[in-house]
Tab-separated table of C-alpha atoms in Angstrom:
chain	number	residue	atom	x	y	z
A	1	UNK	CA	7.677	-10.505	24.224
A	2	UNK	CA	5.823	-11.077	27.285
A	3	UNK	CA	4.183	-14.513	27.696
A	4	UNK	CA	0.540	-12.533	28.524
A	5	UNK	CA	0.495	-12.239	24.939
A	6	UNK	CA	-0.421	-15.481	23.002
A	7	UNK	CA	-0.703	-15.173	19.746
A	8	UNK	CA	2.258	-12.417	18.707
A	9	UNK	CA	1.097	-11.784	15.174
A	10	UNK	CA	-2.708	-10.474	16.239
A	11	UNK	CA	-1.490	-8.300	18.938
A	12	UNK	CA	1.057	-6.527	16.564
A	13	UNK	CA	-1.684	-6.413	13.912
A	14	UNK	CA	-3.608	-4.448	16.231
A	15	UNK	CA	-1.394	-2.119	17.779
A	16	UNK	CA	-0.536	-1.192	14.066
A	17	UNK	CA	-4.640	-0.826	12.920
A	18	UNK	CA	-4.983	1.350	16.206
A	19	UNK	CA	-2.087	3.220	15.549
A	20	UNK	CA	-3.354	4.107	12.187
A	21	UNK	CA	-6.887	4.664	13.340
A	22	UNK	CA	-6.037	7.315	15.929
A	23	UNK	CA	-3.570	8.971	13.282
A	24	UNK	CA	-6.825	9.051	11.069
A	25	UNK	CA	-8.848	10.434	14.162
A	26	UNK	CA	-6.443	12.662	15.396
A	27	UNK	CA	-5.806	14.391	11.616
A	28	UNK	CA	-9.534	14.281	11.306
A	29	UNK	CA	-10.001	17.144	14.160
A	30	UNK	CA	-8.673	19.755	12.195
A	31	UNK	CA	-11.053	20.071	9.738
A	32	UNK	CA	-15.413	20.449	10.575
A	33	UNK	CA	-17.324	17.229	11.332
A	34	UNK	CA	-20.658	17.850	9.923
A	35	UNK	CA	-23.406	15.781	10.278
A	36	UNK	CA	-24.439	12.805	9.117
A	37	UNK	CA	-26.767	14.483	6.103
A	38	UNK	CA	-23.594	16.869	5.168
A	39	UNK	CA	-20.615	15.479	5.813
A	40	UNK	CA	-17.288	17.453	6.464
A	41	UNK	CA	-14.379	16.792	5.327
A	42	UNK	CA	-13.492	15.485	9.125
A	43	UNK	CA	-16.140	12.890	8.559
A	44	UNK	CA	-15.080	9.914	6.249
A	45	UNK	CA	-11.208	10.216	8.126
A	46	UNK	CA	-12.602	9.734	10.930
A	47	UNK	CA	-15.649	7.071	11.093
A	48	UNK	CA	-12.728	5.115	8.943
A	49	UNK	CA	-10.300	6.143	12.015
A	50	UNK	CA	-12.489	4.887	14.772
A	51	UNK	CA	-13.322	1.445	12.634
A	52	UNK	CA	-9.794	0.944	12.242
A	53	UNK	CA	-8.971	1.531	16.288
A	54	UNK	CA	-12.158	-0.738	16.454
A	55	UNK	CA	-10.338	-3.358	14.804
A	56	UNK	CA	-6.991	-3.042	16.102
A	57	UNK	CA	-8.796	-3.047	19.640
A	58	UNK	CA	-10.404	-6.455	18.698
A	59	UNK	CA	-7.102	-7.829	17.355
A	60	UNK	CA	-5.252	-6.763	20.974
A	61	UNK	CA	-7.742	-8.279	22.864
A	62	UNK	CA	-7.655	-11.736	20.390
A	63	UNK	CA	-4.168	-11.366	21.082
A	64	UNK	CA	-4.181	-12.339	24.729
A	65	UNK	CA	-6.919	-15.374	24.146
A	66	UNK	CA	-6.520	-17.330	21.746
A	67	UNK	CA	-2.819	-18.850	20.668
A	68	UNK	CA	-0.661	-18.659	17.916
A	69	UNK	CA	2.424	-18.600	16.273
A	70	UNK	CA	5.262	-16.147	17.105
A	71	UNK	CA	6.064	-13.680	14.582
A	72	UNK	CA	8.784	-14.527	11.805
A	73	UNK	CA	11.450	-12.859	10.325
A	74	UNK	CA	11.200	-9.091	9.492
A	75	UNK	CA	12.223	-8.703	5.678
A	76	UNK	CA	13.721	-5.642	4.980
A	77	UNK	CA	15.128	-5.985	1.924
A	78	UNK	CA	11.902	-6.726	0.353
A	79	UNK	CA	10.202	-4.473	1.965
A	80	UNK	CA	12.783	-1.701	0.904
A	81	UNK	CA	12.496	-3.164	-2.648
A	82	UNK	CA	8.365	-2.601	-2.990
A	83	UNK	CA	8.719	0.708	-1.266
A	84	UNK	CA	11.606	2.178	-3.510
A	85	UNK	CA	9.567	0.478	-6.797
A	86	UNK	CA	6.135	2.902	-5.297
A	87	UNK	CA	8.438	5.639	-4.859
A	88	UNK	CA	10.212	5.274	-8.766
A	89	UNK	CA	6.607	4.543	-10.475
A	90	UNK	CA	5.269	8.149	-8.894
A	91	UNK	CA	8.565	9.860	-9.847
A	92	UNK	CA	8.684	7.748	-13.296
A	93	UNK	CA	5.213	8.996	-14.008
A	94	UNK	CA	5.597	12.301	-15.008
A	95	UNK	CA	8.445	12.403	-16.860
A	96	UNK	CA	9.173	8.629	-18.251
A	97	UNK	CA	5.344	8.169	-18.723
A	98	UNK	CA	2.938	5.416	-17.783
A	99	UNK	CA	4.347	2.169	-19.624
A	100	UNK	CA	7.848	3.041	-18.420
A	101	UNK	CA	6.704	3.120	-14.687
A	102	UNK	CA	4.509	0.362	-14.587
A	103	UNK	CA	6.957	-1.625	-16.220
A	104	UNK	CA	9.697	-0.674	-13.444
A	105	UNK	CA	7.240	-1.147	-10.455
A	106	UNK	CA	6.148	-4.487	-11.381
A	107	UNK	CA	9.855	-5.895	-11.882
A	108	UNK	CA	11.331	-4.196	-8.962
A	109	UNK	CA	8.363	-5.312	-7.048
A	110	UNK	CA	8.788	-9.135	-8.258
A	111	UNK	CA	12.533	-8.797	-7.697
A	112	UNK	CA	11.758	-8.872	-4.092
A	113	UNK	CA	9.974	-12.299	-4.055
A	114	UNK	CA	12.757	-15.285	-3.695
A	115	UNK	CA	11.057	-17.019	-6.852
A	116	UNK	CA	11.958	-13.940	-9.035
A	117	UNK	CA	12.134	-14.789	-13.122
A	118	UNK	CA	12.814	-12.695	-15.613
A	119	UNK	CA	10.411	-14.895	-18.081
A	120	UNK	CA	6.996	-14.436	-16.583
A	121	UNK	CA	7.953	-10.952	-14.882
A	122	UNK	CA	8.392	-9.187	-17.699
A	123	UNK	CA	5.307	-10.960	-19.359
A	124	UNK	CA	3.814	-9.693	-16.146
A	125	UNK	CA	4.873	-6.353	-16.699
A	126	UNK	CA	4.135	-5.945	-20.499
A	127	UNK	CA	0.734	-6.970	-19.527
A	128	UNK	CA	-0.246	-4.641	-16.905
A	129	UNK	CA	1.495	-2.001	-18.849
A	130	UNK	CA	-0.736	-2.764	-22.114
A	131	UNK	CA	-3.675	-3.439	-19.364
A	132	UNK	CA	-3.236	0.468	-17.814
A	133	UNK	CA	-2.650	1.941	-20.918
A	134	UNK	CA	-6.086	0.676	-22.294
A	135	UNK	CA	-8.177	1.065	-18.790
A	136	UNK	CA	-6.651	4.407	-17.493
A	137	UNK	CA	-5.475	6.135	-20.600
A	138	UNK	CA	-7.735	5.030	-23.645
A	139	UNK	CA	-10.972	3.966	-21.542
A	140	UNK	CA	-11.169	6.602	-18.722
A	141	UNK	CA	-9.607	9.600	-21.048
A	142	UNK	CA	-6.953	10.356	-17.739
A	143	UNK	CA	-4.595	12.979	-18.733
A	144	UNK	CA	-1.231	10.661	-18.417
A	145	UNK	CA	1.515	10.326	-20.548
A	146	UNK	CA	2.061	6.545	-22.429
A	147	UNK	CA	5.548	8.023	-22.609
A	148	UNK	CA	6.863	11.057	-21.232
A	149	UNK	CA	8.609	13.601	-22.424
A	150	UNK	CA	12.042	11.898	-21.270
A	151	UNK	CA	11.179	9.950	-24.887
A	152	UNK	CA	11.046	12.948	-26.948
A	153	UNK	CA	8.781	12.523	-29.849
A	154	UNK	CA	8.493	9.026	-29.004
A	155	UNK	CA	5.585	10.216	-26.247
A	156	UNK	CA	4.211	12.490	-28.641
């Protein structure tokens, strides 16, 4: 890292807002602008797009003023962990249903924190499970599965 750069953890903060920001800018050109009194579909990507640069650009320049600690240790088996448990509760939902894939995405997710317990995960778990169920499914009337067909007559 070069020592023009104080505070590590800002200026890699805001390289990955701006990076982000222009991705949302750049996608954003594809589609019509609009104006401000009707909006395109280029319009929301891209105010959010230049907000985001605006903020990585603010976190760069931080970066070189003010000091700070250097960044720690990358943690890719946690990060690995959450990502896979996203990936499983999107592929779980169709088939395995809603309970099923909330239940797997919470305890994959908590098996990446060192503190992981099988006690208050699973309590964890069952109650966001129960918690979706009533919000998304009962509540809101969305059209998702409490258990998919991978449960036979069980999700019927």
């Amino acid at each position: 890292m070069a020592s023009f750069i104080r505070h590590p953890k800002d200026f890699w903060i805001g390289i990955i807002f701006l990076f982000f920001g222009m991705a949302a800018v750049v996608i954003g050109l594809d589609y019509p602008m609009g104006t401000g009194r009707r909006m395109g579909p280029a319009y929301f990507p891209t105010a959010l797009g230049a907000l985001l640069c605006l903020v990585g650009l603010v976190g760069v320049i931080r970066s070189f003023l003010r000091e700070g600690e250097p960044v720690g240790k990358f943690h890719i088996r946690e990060i690995v962990l959450i990502l896979l448990a996203v990936i499983l509760f999107g592929f779980l939902m169709r088939n395995a249903g809603l309970v099923p894939a909330a239940l797997v995405l919470v305890l994959l997710s908590a098996y990446a924190s060192p503190k992981f317990t099988w006690g208050p995960s699973l309590l964890l778990a069952a109650g966001l499970a129960a918690f979706a169920v009533i919000v998304f499914v009962k509540l809101l009337g969305l059209p998702m599965p409490i258990l998919g067909p991978w449960f036979g007559q069980l999700g019927m």
